[in-house]
Coordinates of C-alpha atoms and ligand atoms in Angstrom, one line a residue:
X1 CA -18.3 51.7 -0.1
X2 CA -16.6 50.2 3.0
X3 CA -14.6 47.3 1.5
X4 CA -14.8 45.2 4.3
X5 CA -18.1 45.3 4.9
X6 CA -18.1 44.4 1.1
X7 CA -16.3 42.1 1.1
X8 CA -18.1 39.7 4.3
X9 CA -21.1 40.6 2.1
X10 CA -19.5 39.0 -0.4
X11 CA -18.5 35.7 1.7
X12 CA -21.8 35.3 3.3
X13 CA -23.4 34.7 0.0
X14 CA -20.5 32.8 -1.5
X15 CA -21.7 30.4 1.5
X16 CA -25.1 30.3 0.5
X17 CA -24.1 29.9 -3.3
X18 CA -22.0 27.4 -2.2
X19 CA -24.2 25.1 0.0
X20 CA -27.2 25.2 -2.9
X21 CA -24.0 23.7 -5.5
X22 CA -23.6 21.4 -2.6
X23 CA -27.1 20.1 -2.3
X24 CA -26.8 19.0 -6.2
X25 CA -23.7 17.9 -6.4
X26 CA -24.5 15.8 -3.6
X27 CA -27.0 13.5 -5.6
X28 CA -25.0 12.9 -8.2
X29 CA -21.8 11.5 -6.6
X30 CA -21.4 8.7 -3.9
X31 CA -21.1 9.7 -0.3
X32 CA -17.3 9.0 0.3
X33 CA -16.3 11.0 -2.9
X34 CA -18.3 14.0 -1.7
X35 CA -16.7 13.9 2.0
X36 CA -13.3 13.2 0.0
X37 CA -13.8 15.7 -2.6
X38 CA -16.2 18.3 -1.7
X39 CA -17.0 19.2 2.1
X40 CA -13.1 20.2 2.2
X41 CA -13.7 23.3 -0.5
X42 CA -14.1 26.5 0.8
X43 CA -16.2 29.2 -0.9
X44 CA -14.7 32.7 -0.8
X45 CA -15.6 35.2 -3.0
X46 CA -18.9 36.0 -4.9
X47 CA -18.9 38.8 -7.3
X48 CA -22.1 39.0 -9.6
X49 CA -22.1 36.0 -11.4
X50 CA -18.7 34.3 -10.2
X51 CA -18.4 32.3 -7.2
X52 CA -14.2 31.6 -6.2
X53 CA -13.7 28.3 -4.4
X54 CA -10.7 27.3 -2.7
X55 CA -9.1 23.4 -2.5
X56 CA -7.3 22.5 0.0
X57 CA -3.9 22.0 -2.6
X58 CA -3.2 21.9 -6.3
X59 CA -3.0 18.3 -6.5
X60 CA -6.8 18.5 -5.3
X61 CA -7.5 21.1 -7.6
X62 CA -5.9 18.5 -10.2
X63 CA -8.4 15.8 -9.5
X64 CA -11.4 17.8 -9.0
X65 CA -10.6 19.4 -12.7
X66 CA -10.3 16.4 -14.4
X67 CA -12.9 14.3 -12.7
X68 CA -16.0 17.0 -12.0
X69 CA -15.5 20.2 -13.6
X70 CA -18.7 19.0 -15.7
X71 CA -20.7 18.7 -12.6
X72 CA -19.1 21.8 -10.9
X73 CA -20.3 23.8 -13.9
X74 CA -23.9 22.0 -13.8
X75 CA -24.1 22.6 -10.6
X76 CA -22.8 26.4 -10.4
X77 CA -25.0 27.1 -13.4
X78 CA -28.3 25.9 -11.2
X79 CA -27.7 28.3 -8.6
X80 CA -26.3 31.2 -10.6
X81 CA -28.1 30.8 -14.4
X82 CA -26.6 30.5 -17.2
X83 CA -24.0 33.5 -16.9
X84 CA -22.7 31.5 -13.7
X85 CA -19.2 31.2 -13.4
X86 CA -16.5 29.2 -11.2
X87 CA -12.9 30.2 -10.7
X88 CA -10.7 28.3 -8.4
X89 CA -7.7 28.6 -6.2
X90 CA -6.0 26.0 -4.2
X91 CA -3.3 26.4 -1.4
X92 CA 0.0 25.6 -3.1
X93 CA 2.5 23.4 -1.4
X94 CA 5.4 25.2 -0.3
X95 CA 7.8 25.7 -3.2
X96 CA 10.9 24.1 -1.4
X97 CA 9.3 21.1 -0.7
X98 CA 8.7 20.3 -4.4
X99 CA 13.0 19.4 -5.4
X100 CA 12.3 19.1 -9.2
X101 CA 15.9 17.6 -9.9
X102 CA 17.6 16.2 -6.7
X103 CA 20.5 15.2 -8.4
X104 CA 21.5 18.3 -10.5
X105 CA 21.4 20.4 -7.1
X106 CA 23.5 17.9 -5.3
X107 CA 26.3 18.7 -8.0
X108 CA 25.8 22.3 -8.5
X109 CA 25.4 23.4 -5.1
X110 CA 29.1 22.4 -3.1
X111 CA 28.7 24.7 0.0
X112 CA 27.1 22.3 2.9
X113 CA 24.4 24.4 4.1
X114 CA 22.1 24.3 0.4
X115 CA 23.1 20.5 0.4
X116 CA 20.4 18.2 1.5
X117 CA 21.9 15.9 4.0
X118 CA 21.2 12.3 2.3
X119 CA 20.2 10.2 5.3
X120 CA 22.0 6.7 6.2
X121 CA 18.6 5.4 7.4
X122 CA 17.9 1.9 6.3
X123 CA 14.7 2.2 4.5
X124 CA 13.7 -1.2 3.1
X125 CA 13.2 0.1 -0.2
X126 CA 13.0 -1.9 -3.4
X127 CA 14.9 0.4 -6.2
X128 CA 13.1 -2.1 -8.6
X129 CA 9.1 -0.8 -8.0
X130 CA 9.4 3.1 -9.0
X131 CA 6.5 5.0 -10.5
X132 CA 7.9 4.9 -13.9
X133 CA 7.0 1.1 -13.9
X134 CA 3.6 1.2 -12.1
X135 CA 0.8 1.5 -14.8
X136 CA -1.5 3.9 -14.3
X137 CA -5.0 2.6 -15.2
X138 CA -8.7 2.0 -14.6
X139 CA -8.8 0.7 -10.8
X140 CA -6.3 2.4 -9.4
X141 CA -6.0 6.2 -10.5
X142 CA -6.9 7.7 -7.2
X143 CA -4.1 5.4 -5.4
X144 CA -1.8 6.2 -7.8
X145 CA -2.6 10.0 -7.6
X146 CA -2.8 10.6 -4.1
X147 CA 0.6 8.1 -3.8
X148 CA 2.3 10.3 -6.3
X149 CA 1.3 13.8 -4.5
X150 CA 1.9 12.1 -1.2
X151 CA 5.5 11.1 -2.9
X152 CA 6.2 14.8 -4.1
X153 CA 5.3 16.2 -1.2
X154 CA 6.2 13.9 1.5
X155 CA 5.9 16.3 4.5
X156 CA 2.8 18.6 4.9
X157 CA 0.8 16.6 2.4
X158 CA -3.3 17.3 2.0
X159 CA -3.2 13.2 2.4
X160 CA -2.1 12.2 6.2
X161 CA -2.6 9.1 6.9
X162 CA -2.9 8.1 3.1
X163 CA -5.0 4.4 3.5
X164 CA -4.8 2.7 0.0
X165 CA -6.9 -1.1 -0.6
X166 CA -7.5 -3.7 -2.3
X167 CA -7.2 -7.4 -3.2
X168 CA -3.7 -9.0 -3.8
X169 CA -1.5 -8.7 -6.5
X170 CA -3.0 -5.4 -7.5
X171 CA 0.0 -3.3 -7.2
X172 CA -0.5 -2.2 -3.3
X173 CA 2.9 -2.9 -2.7
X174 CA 4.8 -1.8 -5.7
X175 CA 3.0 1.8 -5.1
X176 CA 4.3 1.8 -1.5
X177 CA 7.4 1.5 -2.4
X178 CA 6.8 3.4 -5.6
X179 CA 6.0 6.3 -2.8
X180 CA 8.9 5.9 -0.6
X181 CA 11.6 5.8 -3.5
X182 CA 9.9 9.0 -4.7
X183 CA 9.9 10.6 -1.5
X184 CA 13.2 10.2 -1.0
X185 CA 14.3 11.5 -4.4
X186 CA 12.2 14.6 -2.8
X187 CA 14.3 14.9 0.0
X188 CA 16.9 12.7 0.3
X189 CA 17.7 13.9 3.6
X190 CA 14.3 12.1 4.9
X191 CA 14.1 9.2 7.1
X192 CA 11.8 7.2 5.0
X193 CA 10.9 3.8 6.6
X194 CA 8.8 1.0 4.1
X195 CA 7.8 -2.0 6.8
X196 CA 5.8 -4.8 6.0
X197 CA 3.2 -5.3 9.4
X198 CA 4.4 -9.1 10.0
X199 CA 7.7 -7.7 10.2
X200 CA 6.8 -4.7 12.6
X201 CA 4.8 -7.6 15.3
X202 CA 8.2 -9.6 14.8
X203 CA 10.0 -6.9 16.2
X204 CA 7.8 -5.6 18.6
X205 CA 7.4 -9.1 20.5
X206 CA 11.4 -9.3 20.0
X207 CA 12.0 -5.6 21.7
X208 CA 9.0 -7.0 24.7
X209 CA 11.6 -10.4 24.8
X210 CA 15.1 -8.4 25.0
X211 CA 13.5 -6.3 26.9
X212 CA 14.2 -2.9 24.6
X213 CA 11.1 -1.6 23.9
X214 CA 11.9 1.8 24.1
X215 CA 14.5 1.7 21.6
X216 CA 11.8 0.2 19.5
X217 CA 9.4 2.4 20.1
X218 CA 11.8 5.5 19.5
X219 CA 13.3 3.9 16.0
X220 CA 9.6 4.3 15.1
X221 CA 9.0 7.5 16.3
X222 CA 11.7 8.8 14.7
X223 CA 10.7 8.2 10.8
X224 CA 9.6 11.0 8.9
X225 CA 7.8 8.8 6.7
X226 CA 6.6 5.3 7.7
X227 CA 5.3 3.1 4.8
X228 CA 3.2 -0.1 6.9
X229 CA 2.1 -2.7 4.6
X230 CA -0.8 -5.4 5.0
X231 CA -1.9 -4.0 8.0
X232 CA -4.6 -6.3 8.0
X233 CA -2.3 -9.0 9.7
X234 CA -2.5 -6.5 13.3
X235 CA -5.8 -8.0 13.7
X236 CA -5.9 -9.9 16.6
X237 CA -2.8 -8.3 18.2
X238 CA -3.8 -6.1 21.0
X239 CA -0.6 -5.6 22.5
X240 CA 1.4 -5.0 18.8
X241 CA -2.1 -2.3 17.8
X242 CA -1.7 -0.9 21.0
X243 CA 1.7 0.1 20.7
X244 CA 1.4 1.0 16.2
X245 CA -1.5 3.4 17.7
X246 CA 0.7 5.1 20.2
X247 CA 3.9 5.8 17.4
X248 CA 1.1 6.6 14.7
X249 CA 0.0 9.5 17.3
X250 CA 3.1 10.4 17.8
X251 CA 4.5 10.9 14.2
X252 CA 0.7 12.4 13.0
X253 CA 1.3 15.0 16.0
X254 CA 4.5 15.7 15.0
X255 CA 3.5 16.2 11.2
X256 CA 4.9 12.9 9.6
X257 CA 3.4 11.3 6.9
X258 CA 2.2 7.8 7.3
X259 CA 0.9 5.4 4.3
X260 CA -0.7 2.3 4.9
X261 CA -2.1 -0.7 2.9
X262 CA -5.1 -3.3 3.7
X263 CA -6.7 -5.8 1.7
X264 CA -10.1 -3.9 3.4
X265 CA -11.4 -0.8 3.6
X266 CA -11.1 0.9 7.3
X267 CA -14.2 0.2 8.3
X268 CA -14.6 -3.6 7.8
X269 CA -11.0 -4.4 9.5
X270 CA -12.9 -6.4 12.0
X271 CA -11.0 -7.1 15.2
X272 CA -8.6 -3.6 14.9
X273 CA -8.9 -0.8 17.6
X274 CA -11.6 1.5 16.8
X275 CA -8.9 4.3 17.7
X276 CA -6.9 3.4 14.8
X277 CA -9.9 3.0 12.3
X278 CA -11.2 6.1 13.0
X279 CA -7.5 7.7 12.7
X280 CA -7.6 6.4 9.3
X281 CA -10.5 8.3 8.4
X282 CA -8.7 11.4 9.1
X283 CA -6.6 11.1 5.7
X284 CA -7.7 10.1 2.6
X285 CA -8.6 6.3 1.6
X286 CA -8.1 5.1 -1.7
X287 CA -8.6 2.2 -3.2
X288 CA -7.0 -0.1 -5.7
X289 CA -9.7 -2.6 -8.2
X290 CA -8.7 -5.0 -10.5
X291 CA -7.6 -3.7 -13.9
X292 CA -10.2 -3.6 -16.8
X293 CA -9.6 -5.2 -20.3
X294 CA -7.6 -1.8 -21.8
X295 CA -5.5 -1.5 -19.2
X296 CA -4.9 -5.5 -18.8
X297 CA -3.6 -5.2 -22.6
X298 CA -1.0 -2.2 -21.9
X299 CA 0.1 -4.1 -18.6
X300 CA 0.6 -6.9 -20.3
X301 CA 2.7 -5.3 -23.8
X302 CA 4.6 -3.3 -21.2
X303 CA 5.7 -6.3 -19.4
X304 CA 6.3 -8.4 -22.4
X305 CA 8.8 -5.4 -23.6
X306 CA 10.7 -5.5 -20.4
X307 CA 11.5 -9.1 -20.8
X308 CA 12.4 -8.8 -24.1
X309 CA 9.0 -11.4 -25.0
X310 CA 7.5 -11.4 -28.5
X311 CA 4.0 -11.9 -28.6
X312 CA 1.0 -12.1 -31.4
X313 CA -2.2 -10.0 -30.2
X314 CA -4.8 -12.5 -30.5
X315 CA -2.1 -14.1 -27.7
X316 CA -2.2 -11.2 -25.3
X317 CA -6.3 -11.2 -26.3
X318 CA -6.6 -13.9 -24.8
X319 CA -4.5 -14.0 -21.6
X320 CA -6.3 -10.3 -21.1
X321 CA -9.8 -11.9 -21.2
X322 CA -8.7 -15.2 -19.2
X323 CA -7.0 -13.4 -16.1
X324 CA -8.8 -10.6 -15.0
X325 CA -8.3 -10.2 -11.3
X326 CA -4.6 -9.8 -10.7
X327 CA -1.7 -8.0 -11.5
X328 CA 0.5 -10.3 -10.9
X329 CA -0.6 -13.4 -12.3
X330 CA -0.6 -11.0 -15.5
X331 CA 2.7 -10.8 -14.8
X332 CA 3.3 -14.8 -13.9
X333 CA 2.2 -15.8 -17.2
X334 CA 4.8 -13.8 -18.5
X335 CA 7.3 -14.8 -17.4
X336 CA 6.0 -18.7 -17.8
X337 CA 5.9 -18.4 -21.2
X338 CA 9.5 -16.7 -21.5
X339 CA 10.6 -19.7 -19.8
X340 CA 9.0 -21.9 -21.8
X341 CA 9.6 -20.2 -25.3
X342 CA 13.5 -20.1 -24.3
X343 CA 13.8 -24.0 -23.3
X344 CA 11.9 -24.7 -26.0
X345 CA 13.0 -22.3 -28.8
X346 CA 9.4 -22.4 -30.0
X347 CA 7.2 -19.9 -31.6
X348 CA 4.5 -18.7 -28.2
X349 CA 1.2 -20.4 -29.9
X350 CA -2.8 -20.6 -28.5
X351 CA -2.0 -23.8 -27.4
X352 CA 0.9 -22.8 -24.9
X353 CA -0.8 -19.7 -24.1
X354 CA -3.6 -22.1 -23.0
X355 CA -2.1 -24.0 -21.0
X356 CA 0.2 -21.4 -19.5
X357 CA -3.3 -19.7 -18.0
X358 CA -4.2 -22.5 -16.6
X359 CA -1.3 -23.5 -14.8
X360 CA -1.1 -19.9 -13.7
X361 CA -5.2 -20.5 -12.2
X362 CA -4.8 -23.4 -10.6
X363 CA -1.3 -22.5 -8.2
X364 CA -2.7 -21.0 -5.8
X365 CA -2.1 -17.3 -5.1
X366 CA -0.8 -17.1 -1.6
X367 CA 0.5 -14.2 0.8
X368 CA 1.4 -16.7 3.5
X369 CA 2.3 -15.4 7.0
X370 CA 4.3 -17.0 9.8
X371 CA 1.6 -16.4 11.6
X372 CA -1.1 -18.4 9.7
X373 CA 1.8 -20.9 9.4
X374 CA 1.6 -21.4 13.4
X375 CA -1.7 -21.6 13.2
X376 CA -2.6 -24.2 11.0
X377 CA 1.2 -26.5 12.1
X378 CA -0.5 -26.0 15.6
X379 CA -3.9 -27.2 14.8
X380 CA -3.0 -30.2 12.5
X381 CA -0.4 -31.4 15.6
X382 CA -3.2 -30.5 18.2
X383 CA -0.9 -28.1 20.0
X384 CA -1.7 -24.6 21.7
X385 CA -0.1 -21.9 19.4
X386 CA 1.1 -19.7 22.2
X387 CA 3.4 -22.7 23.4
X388 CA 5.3 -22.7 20.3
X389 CA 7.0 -19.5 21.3
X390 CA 8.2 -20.3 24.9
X391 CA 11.3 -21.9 25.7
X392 CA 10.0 -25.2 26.5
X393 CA 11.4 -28.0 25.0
X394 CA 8.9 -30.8 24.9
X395 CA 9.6 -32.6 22.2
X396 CA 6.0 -32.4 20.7
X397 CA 6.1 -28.7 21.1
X398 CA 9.7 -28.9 19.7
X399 CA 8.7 -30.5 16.5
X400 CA 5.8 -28.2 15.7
X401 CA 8.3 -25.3 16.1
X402 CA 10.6 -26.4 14.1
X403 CA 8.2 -27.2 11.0
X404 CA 6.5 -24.1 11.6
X405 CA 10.0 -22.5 11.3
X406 CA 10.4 -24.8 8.0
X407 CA 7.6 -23.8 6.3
X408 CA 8.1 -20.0 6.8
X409 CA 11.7 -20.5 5.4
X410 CA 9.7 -21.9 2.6
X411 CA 6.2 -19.9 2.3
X412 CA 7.1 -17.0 3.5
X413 CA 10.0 -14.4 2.2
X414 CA 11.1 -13.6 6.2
X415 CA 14.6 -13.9 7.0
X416 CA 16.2 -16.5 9.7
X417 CA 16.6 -13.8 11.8
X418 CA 13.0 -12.4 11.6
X419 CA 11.9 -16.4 11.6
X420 CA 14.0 -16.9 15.0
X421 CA 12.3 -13.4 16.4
X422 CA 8.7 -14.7 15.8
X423 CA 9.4 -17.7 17.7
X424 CA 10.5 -16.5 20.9
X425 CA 13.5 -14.9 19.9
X426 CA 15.8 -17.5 19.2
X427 CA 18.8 -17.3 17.2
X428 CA 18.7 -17.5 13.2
X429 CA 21.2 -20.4 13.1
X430 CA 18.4 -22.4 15.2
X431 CA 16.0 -21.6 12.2
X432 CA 19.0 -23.8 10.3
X433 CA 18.6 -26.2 12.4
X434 CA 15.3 -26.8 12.2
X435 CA 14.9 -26.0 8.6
X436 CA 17.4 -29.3 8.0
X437 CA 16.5 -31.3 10.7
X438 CA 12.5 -30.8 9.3
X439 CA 14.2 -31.7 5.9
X440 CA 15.4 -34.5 6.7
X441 CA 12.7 -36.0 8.3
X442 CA 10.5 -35.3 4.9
X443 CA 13.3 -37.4 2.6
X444 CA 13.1 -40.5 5.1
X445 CA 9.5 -40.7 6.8
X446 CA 6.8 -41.5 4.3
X447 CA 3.9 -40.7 6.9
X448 CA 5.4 -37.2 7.7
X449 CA 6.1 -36.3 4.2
X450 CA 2.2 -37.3 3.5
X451 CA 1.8 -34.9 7.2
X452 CA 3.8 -32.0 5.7
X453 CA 2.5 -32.0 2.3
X454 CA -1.4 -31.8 3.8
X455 CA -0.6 -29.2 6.0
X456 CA 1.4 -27.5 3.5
X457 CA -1.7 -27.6 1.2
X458 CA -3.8 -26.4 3.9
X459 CA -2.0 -23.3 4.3
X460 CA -2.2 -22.3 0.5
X461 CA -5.9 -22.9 0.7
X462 CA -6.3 -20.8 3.7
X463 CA -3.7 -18.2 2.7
X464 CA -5.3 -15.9 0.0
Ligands
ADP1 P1 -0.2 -6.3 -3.8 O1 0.8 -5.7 -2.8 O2 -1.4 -5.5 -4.0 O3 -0.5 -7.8 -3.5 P2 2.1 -6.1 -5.6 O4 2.4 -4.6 -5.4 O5 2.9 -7.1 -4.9 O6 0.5 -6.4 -5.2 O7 2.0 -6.4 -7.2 C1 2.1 -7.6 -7.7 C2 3.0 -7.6 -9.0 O8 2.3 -6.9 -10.0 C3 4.3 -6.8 -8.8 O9 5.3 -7.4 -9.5 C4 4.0 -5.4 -9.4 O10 5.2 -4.8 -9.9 C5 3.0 -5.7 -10.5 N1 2.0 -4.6 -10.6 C6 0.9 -4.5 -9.9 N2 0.3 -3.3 -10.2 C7 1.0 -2.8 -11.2 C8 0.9 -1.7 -12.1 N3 -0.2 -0.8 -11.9 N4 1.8 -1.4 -13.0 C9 2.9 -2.3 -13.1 N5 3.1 -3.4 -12.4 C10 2.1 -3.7 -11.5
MG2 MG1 1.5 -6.5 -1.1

């Protein structure tokens, strides 16, 4: 028999074997796991009772293993009886791409051209949040997946743009990082960039000041992998979205990978470009939910073992079933208690766990930006927020500047130099200024300290 004509045969009713799994599988999972997970497989083969299916990469064939092969088989079983049987292949990454042990080439290969060129690039990396330290757990094991295969295989990954969400404190950041530390381990040769968005709008309005905005825009351009965090905080900023749209083309065109956080899923970032929501869609989106009790326990012995903390189970009991939404409070109360057990010398008891929790409840849990600092310093001094960035020196203007500048010294964890950027470019040693001048005015006027101290308050409540 002509094997060709076999063989289409053979594909044709792969398809149709295929579509009927679909149609089942399709009722039983949610609509964004079946888009994620199954429109991408191809059928390919059908031969008697065994339909082949191929997955776009082995990290997909992975997850689709663990998390549906009951389904799968269900569902293949329907439409081909009992006898019915799946076999799958996935596309493999190429094989250079996945450097099992950077470091042992570097050494054993001395002649240049096998040696991966380690790059000089500044990439804002924290050594500190690695994937060895980020807990793997109920709530985020799709982030942490897709972060770690992104990480592995940080050019030509099956996850471009890779969007990962959720509330704060649930380990968005540490994975980014987490990502880009790996990634560079990869390759070291890679230009890996990790940028938080409040910085990236800092310099952006900077480069539009100085005038160098195509030396910005190239330095962006020319990452192979750029890490944005919170990128939430673009909403509202035409100009800086405008511009993040036109590099993010650029780099996805030119095959780069690009990783982003939100505190929101795509499609309820109110106020950001359609353009760039729907060129989120294009990757995959994952997102990040608070820990359940299990994995609140192992986060929390884990901790406790890297600070060296003792602590009695019914203890970690209870701080697992008092703070349940957060990572880092987890983490906070930790480290309280350390502090408290070595000025005290005393055994970690209910009682001080108690109260530990609810200190920890009560501060509030704030990721303060200069820019909500503007806003509120501007609306409590009844001045127009796009003032406080010109050059003008009326001294009511002035003033609000200058505690604006004072309270992201304090709030926020931007430098002088990024705090002078934001407003209007001015030089860090004026952010000094301000910061003592703003100082001093708190230690010897009552009514301003009682001005301060509201505002200040204000800003926790409306920071989140
Ligand atoms: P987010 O960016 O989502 O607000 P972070 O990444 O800053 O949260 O995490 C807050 C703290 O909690 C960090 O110290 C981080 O190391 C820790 N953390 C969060 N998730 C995990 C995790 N899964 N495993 C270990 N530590 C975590
Ligand atoms: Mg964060």
């Amino acid at each position: 028999m002509d094997m060709a004509l076999d063989y289409k045969m053979s594909t044709a009713s792969a398809s149709q074997v295929w579509d009927a799994c679909l149609r089942i599988i399709r009722n039983d999972v949610t609509v964004s796991t079946f888009e994620t997970w199954f429109v991408p497989i191809k059928p390919v083969e059908l031969q008697e009772n065994r339909i082949k299916i191929e997955l776009p990469s082995r990290f997909f064939y992975e997850w689709i293993d663990q998390k549906h092969r009951l389904l799968l088989n269900r569902a293949i079983k329907q439409t081909l009886g009992d006898e019915g049987k799946l076999e799958y292949t996935f596309i493999d990454e190429q094989p250079e791409q996945r450097l099992e042990k950077p470091i042992d080439i570097r050494i054993r290969v001395p002649e240049t051209k096998f040696q991966p060129k380690i790059s000089d690039f500044v990439s804002n990396l924290n050594a500190k949040y690695t994937f060895s330290n980020f807990i793997k757990g109920s709530g985020n094991e799709l982030a942490h997946a897709a972060g770690l295969a992104v990480g592995n295989t940080p050019i030509g990954s099956s996850f471009n743009p890779l969007f990962i969400y959720g509330g704060v404190g649930l380990g968005k950041t540490h994975l980014l990082h987490a990502i880009g530390n790996r990634a560079l381990q990869t390759n070291p040769a890679l230009k890996v960039l990790y940028t938080s968005t409040e910085e990236f709008t800092i310099k952006f309005i900077a480069a539009i000041e100085n005038d160098t905005i195509s030396d910005f825009q190239n330095y962006y351009r020319g990452v192979d992998v750029l890490i944005l965090d919170d990128i939430q905080f673009l909403i509202g900023k035409e100009k800086t979205q405008d511009h993040f749209f036109h590099s993010f083309n650029s780099l996805y065109h030119a095959g780069k990978q690009i990783i982003v956080t939100s505190d929101k899923p795509p499609k309820d970032l109110r106020g950001l470009d359609e353009r760039l929501i729907s060129r989120f869609a294009m990757g995959l989106t994952a997102d990040i939910t608070p820990p359940d009790y299990e994995t609140r326990l192992v986060i929390l012995n884990k901790k406790a073992d890297e600070i060296g903390l003792t602590v009695m189970p019914e203890i970690f009991d209870y701080i697992a079933s008092s703070i349940t939404s957060n990572i880092r409070e987890l983490e906070g109360c930790l480290l309280r208690l350390l502090a408290n057990v070595s000025l005290t010398s005393k055994e970690i008891d209910l009682a001080l766990a108690k109260r530990t929790v609810h200190e920890i409840s009560t501060t509030k849990k704030t990721t303060i930006s200069v820019d909500l600092i503007t806003k509120v310093v501007c609306e409590a001094l009844k001045i127009d927020e796009n003032k406080v960035r010109d050059k003008t020196r009326k001294s009511e203007i002035t003033l609000a500047r200058q505690l604006a500048m004072y309270l992201s010294k304090e709030l926020t964890r931007n430098s002088l130099k990024n705090i002078g950027l934001y407003f209007g470019g001015r030089d860090h040693s004026t952010v000094i200024h301000a910061c003592s001048l703003i100082a001093r005015m708190i230690e010897v006027d009552g009514r301003f300290r009682d001005q301060v101290s509201k505002i200040k308050s204000q800003i926790e409540t409306v920071g989140y």
